[in-house]
mmCIF file of C-alpha atoms and ligand atoms in Angstrom:
data_model
loop_
_atom_site.group_PDB
_atom_site.id
_atom_site.type_symbol
_atom_site.label_atom_id
_atom_site.label_comp_id
_atom_site.label_asym_id
_atom_site.label_seq_id
_atom_site.Cartn_x
_atom_site.Cartn_y
_atom_site.Cartn_z
ATOM 1 C CA MET B 1 77.632 109.575 87.125
ATOM 2 C CA ILE B 2 81.026 110.145 88.917
ATOM 3 C CA ASP B 3 83.214 113.010 87.818
ATOM 4 C CA VAL B 4 86.584 113.275 89.515
ATOM 5 C CA ILE B 5 87.884 116.861 88.747
ATOM 6 C CA SER B 6 91.500 117.839 89.473
ATOM 7 C CA VAL B 7 91.625 115.853 92.640
ATOM 8 C CA SER B 8 94.851 115.879 94.711
ATOM 9 C CA LYS B 9 95.354 114.076 97.977
ATOM 10 C CA ARG B 10 98.300 114.922 100.281
ATOM 11 C CA TYR B 11 99.335 113.311 103.554
ATOM 12 C CA LEU B 12 101.446 115.920 105.372
ATOM 13 C CA ASN B 13 103.701 116.821 102.543
ATOM 14 C CA HIS B 14 103.515 113.505 100.746
ATOM 15 C CA VAL B 15 101.494 113.538 97.649
ATOM 16 C CA ALA B 16 99.476 110.398 97.130
ATOM 17 C CA LEU B 17 97.339 111.798 94.335
ATOM 18 C CA GLU B 18 98.121 114.671 92.059
ATOM 19 C CA ASN B 19 95.613 116.471 89.858
ATOM 20 C CA LEU B 20 93.439 113.410 88.787
ATOM 21 C CA SER B 21 90.483 114.043 86.325
ATOM 22 C CA PHE B 22 88.307 111.312 84.967
ATOM 23 C CA SER B 23 84.651 110.317 84.507
ATOM 24 C CA VAL B 24 82.774 107.076 85.079
ATOM 25 C CA GLU B 25 79.521 106.088 83.514
ATOM 26 C CA LYS B 26 77.099 103.962 85.112
ATOM 27 C CA ASN B 27 77.728 101.026 82.813
ATOM 28 C CA ASP B 28 81.369 101.051 83.281
ATOM 29 C CA ILE B 29 83.835 98.447 84.710
ATOM 30 C CA LEU B 30 86.662 100.730 85.215
ATOM 31 C CA GLY B 31 90.151 98.922 85.815
ATOM 32 C CA ILE B 32 92.594 101.180 87.906
ATOM 33 C CA VAL B 33 96.173 99.753 87.439
ATOM 34 C CA GLY B 34 99.554 100.912 88.628
ATOM 35 C CA LYS B 35 102.512 99.782 90.709
ATOM 36 C CA SER B 36 102.383 99.588 94.450
ATOM 37 C CA GLY B 37 102.282 103.078 95.899
ATOM 38 C CA SER B 38 100.779 104.635 92.772
ATOM 39 C CA GLY B 39 97.731 105.774 94.700
ATOM 40 C CA LYS B 40 95.137 103.084 93.866
ATOM 41 C CA THR B 41 93.707 102.570 97.324
ATOM 42 C CA THR B 42 93.761 106.257 98.124
ATOM 43 C CA LEU B 43 91.541 106.790 95.104
ATOM 44 C CA LEU B 44 89.128 104.211 96.375
ATOM 45 C CA LYS B 45 89.121 105.811 99.809
ATOM 46 C CA LEU B 46 88.164 109.184 98.280
ATOM 47 C CA LEU B 47 85.347 107.612 96.209
ATOM 48 C CA ASN B 48 84.122 105.813 99.437
ATOM 49 C CA LEU B 49 84.281 109.119 101.297
ATOM 50 C CA VAL B 50 86.578 107.594 103.848
ATOM 51 C CA GLU B 51 89.115 110.350 102.936
ATOM 52 C CA LYS B 52 88.540 113.850 101.567
ATOM 53 C CA PRO B 53 90.516 115.338 98.632
ATOM 54 C CA THR B 54 92.988 117.996 99.581
ATOM 55 C CA SER B 55 91.850 119.832 96.471
ATOM 56 C CA GLY B 56 89.588 119.315 93.627
ATOM 57 C CA GLN B 57 86.131 117.774 93.524
ATOM 58 C CA ILE B 58 84.314 114.543 93.223
ATOM 59 C CA LEU B 59 80.882 114.947 91.556
ATOM 60 C CA ILE B 60 78.351 112.304 92.175
ATOM 61 C CA ASP B 61 75.355 112.672 89.680
ATOM 62 C CA GLY B 62 76.484 116.160 89.051
ATOM 63 C CA LYS B 63 76.707 117.287 92.801
ATOM 64 C CA THR B 64 79.810 117.743 94.799
ATOM 65 C CA THR B 65 80.132 115.516 97.963
ATOM 66 C CA ASP B 66 80.656 118.825 99.912
ATOM 67 C CA GLN B 67 77.227 119.909 98.905
ATOM 68 C CA LEU B 68 75.495 116.746 100.085
ATOM 69 C CA SER B 69 73.515 116.835 103.430
ATOM 70 C CA LYS B 70 74.296 114.280 106.106
ATOM 71 C CA THR B 71 71.240 112.346 105.063
ATOM 72 C CA GLN B 72 72.385 112.437 101.353
ATOM 73 C CA LEU B 73 75.879 111.438 102.451
ATOM 74 C CA SER B 74 74.796 108.372 104.294
ATOM 75 C CA HIS B 75 72.355 107.521 101.382
ATOM 76 C CA TYR B 76 75.598 107.789 99.064
ATOM 77 C CA LYS B 77 77.571 105.568 101.406
ATOM 78 C CA ALA B 78 74.802 102.953 101.341
ATOM 79 C CA LYS B 79 75.128 102.916 97.599
ATOM 80 C CA ILE B 80 78.780 101.683 97.753
ATOM 81 C CA GLY B 81 79.890 98.176 98.560
ATOM 82 C CA VAL B 82 83.647 97.407 99.035
ATOM 83 C CA VAL B 83 85.720 94.202 98.439
ATOM 84 C CA PHE B 84 89.129 93.858 99.796
ATOM 85 C CA GLN B 85 92.136 91.720 99.024
ATOM 86 C CA HIS B 86 92.097 89.879 102.415
ATOM 87 C CA TYR B 87 88.216 89.569 102.526
ATOM 88 C CA ASN B 88 87.842 91.314 105.906
ATOM 89 C CA LEU B 89 85.201 88.842 107.222
ATOM 90 C CA LEU B 90 84.506 88.500 111.026
ATOM 91 C CA ALA B 91 85.887 85.238 112.296
ATOM 92 C CA ASN B 92 83.296 84.600 115.070
ATOM 93 C CA LYS B 93 80.312 85.097 112.597
ATOM 94 C CA THR B 94 78.935 82.575 110.138
ATOM 95 C CA VAL B 95 78.862 83.002 106.478
ATOM 96 C CA ALA B 96 75.175 84.093 106.686
ATOM 97 C CA GLN B 97 75.801 86.527 109.549
ATOM 98 C CA ASN B 98 78.826 87.943 107.688
ATOM 99 C CA ILE B 99 76.638 88.711 104.596
ATOM 100 C CA ALA B 100 73.987 90.059 106.745
ATOM 101 C CA LEU B 101 76.314 92.274 108.674
ATOM 102 C CA PRO B 102 75.870 95.465 106.685
ATOM 103 C CA LEU B 103 72.059 95.249 107.296
ATOM 104 C CA THR B 104 72.606 94.312 111.130
ATOM 105 C CA LEU B 105 74.785 97.408 111.639
ATOM 106 C CA VAL B 106 71.914 99.679 110.547
ATOM 107 C CA GLY B 107 69.232 97.685 112.486
ATOM 108 C CA GLN B 108 67.799 96.020 109.355
ATOM 109 C CA LYS B 109 67.152 92.392 108.816
ATOM 110 C CA ASN B 110 66.362 90.780 105.325
ATOM 111 C CA SER B 111 66.703 87.047 105.502
ATOM 112 C CA LYS B 112 65.262 86.812 101.917
ATOM 113 C CA LYS B 113 68.098 88.936 100.500
ATOM 114 C CA VAL B 114 70.748 86.991 102.428
ATOM 115 C CA ALA B 115 69.372 83.662 101.176
ATOM 116 C CA GLU B 116 69.067 85.205 97.611
ATOM 117 C CA LEU B 117 72.738 86.434 97.683
ATOM 118 C CA LEU B 118 73.985 83.033 99.388
ATOM 119 C CA ASN B 119 72.434 81.448 96.185
ATOM 120 C CA PHE B 120 73.825 84.114 93.744
ATOM 121 C CA VAL B 121 77.383 83.518 94.995
ATOM 122 C CA GLY B 122 77.031 79.742 95.262
ATOM 123 C CA MET B 123 77.514 79.547 99.036
ATOM 124 C CA SER B 124 74.075 78.272 100.264
ATOM 125 C CA GLU B 125 75.309 74.906 101.401
ATOM 126 C CA LYS B 126 78.024 76.671 103.656
ATOM 127 C CA GLU B 127 75.719 79.388 105.166
ATOM 128 C CA ASN B 128 76.468 78.206 108.686
ATOM 129 C CA ALA B 129 80.274 77.639 108.096
ATOM 130 C CA TYR B 130 82.664 79.999 109.813
ATOM 131 C CA PRO B 131 85.480 81.784 107.671
ATOM 132 C CA ALA B 132 88.184 79.598 108.994
ATOM 133 C CA GLU B 133 86.504 76.636 107.274
ATOM 134 C CA LEU B 134 86.487 78.297 103.810
ATOM 135 C CA SER B 135 89.132 78.471 100.947
ATOM 136 C CA GLY B 136 90.294 81.959 99.875
ATOM 137 C CA GLY B 137 87.841 81.871 96.803
ATOM 138 C CA GLU B 138 84.898 80.946 99.090
ATOM 139 C CA LYS B 139 85.808 83.729 101.464
ATOM 140 C CA GLN B 140 85.769 86.215 98.647
ATOM 141 C CA ARG B 141 82.435 84.926 97.452
ATOM 142 C CA VAL B 142 81.074 85.771 101.007
ATOM 143 C CA ALA B 143 82.794 89.115 100.885
ATOM 144 C CA ILE B 144 81.079 89.958 97.473
ATOM 145 C CA ALA B 145 77.720 88.870 98.837
ATOM 146 C CA ARG B 146 78.236 91.100 101.885
ATOM 147 C CA ALA B 147 79.096 93.830 99.665
ATOM 148 C CA LEU B 148 75.934 93.373 97.616
ATOM 149 C CA VAL B 149 73.543 93.049 100.459
ATOM 150 C CA ARG B 150 72.521 96.725 100.632
ATOM 151 C CA GLN B 151 71.880 96.659 96.879
ATOM 152 C CA PRO B 152 74.714 99.179 96.078
ATOM 153 C CA GLU B 153 75.041 100.924 92.851
ATOM 154 C CA ILE B 154 78.854 101.029 93.041
ATOM 155 C CA LEU B 155 81.139 98.433 93.946
ATOM 156 C CA LEU B 156 84.763 99.187 94.845
ATOM 157 C CA CYS B 157 87.185 96.280 94.556
ATOM 158 C CA ASP B 158 90.766 96.643 95.963
ATOM 159 C CA GLU B 159 93.001 93.818 94.654
ATOM 160 C CA ALA B 160 90.088 91.546 95.110
ATOM 161 C CA THR B 161 91.644 88.567 93.248
ATOM 162 C CA SER B 162 95.172 89.249 94.142
ATOM 163 C CA SER B 163 95.335 86.601 96.935
ATOM 164 C CA LEU B 164 93.667 83.945 94.754
ATOM 165 C CA ASP B 165 94.929 81.342 92.316
ATOM 166 C CA GLU B 166 94.005 81.248 88.687
ATOM 167 C CA ASP B 167 91.027 79.157 88.836
ATOM 168 C CA ASN B 168 89.459 81.118 91.884
ATOM 169 C CA THR B 169 90.460 84.501 90.128
ATOM 170 C CA ALA B 170 88.521 83.396 87.164
ATOM 171 C CA ALA B 171 85.445 82.449 89.183
ATOM 172 C CA ILE B 172 85.467 85.750 91.117
ATOM 173 C CA LEU B 173 85.806 87.712 87.930
ATOM 174 C CA ARG B 174 82.684 85.958 86.509
ATOM 175 C CA LEU B 175 80.855 86.653 89.672
ATOM 176 C CA LEU B 176 81.646 90.446 89.468
ATOM 177 C CA LYS B 177 80.736 90.328 85.846
ATOM 178 C CA ASP B 178 77.465 88.565 86.738
ATOM 179 C CA SER B 179 76.875 91.172 89.561
ATOM 180 C CA HIS B 180 77.536 93.927 86.928
ATOM 181 C CA GLN B 181 74.977 92.381 84.667
ATOM 182 C CA ALA B 182 72.302 91.202 87.158
ATOM 183 C CA PHE B 183 72.212 94.554 89.328
ATOM 184 C CA GLY B 184 73.593 97.071 86.907
ATOM 185 C CA ILE B 185 76.301 97.970 89.223
ATOM 186 C CA THR B 186 79.208 100.243 88.325
ATOM 187 C CA ILE B 187 82.491 98.505 89.222
ATOM 188 C CA PHE B 188 85.969 100.009 90.003
ATOM 189 C CA PHE B 189 88.477 97.208 89.959
ATOM 190 C CA VAL B 190 91.745 98.109 91.378
ATOM 191 C CA SER B 191 94.446 95.511 90.564
ATOM 192 C CA HIS B 192 98.087 94.988 89.505
ATOM 193 C CA ASP B 193 97.113 91.834 87.653
ATOM 194 C CA LEU B 194 96.747 92.981 83.979
ATOM 195 C CA ASP B 195 95.218 89.620 83.014
ATOM 196 C CA ALA B 196 92.326 89.991 85.410
ATOM 197 C CA VAL B 197 91.724 93.706 84.122
ATOM 198 C CA GLN B 198 91.743 92.544 80.552
ATOM 199 C CA LYS B 199 89.117 89.934 81.283
ATOM 200 C CA LEU B 200 86.821 92.254 83.293
ATOM 201 C CA CYS B 201 87.007 95.999 82.461
ATOM 202 C CA ASN B 202 85.876 98.020 79.578
ATOM 203 C CA ARG B 203 88.311 100.903 80.507
ATOM 204 C CA VAL B 204 91.526 101.005 82.242
ATOM 205 C CA LEU B 205 92.941 104.026 84.123
ATOM 206 C CA VAL B 206 96.787 103.771 84.570
ATOM 207 C CA LEU B 207 98.394 105.472 87.548
ATOM 208 C CA GLU B 208 101.918 106.262 88.305
ATOM 209 C CA LYS B 209 103.161 108.170 91.261
ATOM 210 C CA GLY B 210 99.631 109.606 91.941
ATOM 211 C CA ARG B 211 99.157 110.800 88.452
ATOM 212 C CA VAL B 212 97.003 109.518 85.606
ATOM 213 C CA LEU B 213 99.397 108.391 82.825
ATOM 214 C CA GLY B 214 96.509 107.721 80.575
ATOM 215 C CA GLU B 215 93.280 105.810 79.833
ATOM 216 C CA VAL B 216 92.974 102.830 77.701
ATOM 217 C CA ASN B 217 89.798 101.201 76.221
ATOM 218 C CA ASN B 218 89.420 97.557 76.331
ATOM 219 C CA THR B 219 87.193 94.678 75.072
ATOM 220 C CA PRO B 220 87.033 92.321 78.004
ATOM 221 C CA GLU B 221 87.457 88.556 77.332
ATOM 222 C CA LEU B 222 86.005 86.712 80.248
ATOM 223 C CA LEU B 223 85.542 83.160 79.339
ATOM 224 C CA SER B 224 82.559 81.146 80.538
ATOM 225 C CA GLU B 225 83.286 78.312 82.777
ATOM 226 C CA SER B 226 82.799 75.653 80.053
ATOM 227 C CA GLU B 227 85.198 77.383 77.835
ATOM 228 C CA SER B 228 87.821 77.324 80.303
ATOM 229 C CA SER B 229 88.547 73.658 81.016
ATOM 230 C CA TYR B 230 92.072 72.839 82.188
ATOM 231 C CA LEU B 231 92.769 71.471 78.861
ATOM 232 C CA ASP B 232 91.641 74.456 76.932
ATOM 233 C CA LYS B 233 93.652 76.648 79.242
ATOM 234 C CA VAL B 234 96.902 74.699 78.553
ATOM 235 C CA ARG B 235 96.072 74.836 74.859
ATOM 236 C CA ARG B 236 95.675 78.578 74.905
ATOM 237 C CA ARG B 237 98.893 79.001 76.789
ATOM 238 C CA MET B 238 101.212 76.807 74.721
ATOM 239 C CA VAL B 239 102.699 77.788 71.270
ATOM 240 C CA GLU B 240 103.183 74.991 68.707
HETATM 241 N N1 LIG Z 1 97.285 107.332 105.554
HETATM 242 C C1 LIG Z 1 98.439 107.753 104.915
HETATM 243 N N2 LIG Z 1 99.509 108.492 105.506
HETATM 244 C C2 LIG Z 1 100.564 108.795 104.756
HETATM 245 N N3 LIG Z 1 100.836 108.388 103.513
HETATM 246 C C3 LIG Z 1 99.905 107.504 102.831
HETATM 247 C C4 LIG Z 1 98.694 107.132 103.517
HETATM 248 N N4 LIG Z 1 98.007 106.335 102.779
HETATM 249 C C5 LIG Z 1 98.729 106.149 101.671
HETATM 250 N N5 LIG Z 1 99.995 106.802 101.753
HETATM 251 C C6 LIG Z 1 100.873 107.057 100.767
HETATM 252 O O1 LIG Z 1 100.311 107.328 99.445
HETATM 253 C C7 LIG Z 1 100.941 106.698 98.353
HETATM 254 C C8 LIG Z 1 99.883 105.863 97.803
HETATM 255 O O2 LIG Z 1 99.330 104.929 98.513
HETATM 256 P P1 LIG Z 1 98.271 103.816 97.991
HETATM 257 O O3 LIG Z 1 97.149 104.570 97.706
HETATM 258 O O4 LIG Z 1 98.058 102.918 99.241
HETATM 259 O O5 LIG Z 1 98.949 103.223 96.890
HETATM 260 P P2 LIG Z 1 98.523 101.707 96.158
HETATM 261 O O6 LIG Z 1 97.246 101.286 96.678
HETATM 262 O O7 LIG Z 1 98.496 101.996 94.627
HETATM 263 O O8 LIG Z 1 99.627 100.801 96.435
HETATM 264 C C9 LIG Z 1 102.066 105.749 98.971
HETATM 265 O O9 LIG Z 1 103.217 106.504 98.753
HETATM 266 C C10 LIG Z 1 101.665 105.719 100.385
HETATM 267 O O10 LIG Z 1 102.736 105.477 101.084
HETATM 268 MG MG1 LIG Z 2 96.603 99.388 97.613
#
């Protein structure tokens, strides 16, 4: 579905990504891990078409992004949702307005879709609240609903759980997993939190200094809410 072929990205003479090659299938939840500065965010920017590779190609369904017409490009961009570490919600808009924003910006309105997503992320009761009135976990639920509102095929998550505590992280990981299952979305999950990556991703790409060190397969072990009571959690951690 997406093929990254010998992609490099330089900023002046600084090399952010060097000769990256990998493929992603529709059903993948790909973890991208690496230390700070290893090129994770840059890679997401290339996939999101915010930045262009200095060399190499990104193929989408077999076509290079250079070959796409303007209409096809905006079509591709509409297929991508993005979730950030710091939520990036608009402070002067309510929860429902924030979720509707990607539609509003292209002159569309779909109250039914917004209501459906409010329900999907468990925020229906707070639809009229403002971001300042929400916890971090709630803000990220809203940000995920906003990312899903144009029914994307790809979700790019940049450190989406990195500002959250353990319980909220688990809840957001479940929500991402549910989104993957419910809407068949391909997920790129950038994180430095190996625990979160292990719970969610079926493959992991390891970056170091802009290069791929290797790819590792994984069997994700995301526990359901009922299995992760506080007592169970303490039991799993402790060694008798
Ligand atoms: N716009 C930019 N201009 C110059 N250098 C950049 C720019 N964006 C990122 N870099 C550099 O590219 C490297 C990779 O950055 P980044 O992709 O943000 O890493 P990560 O997300 O893994 O922490 C870093 O050395 C960073 O300083
Ligand atoms: Mg980053």
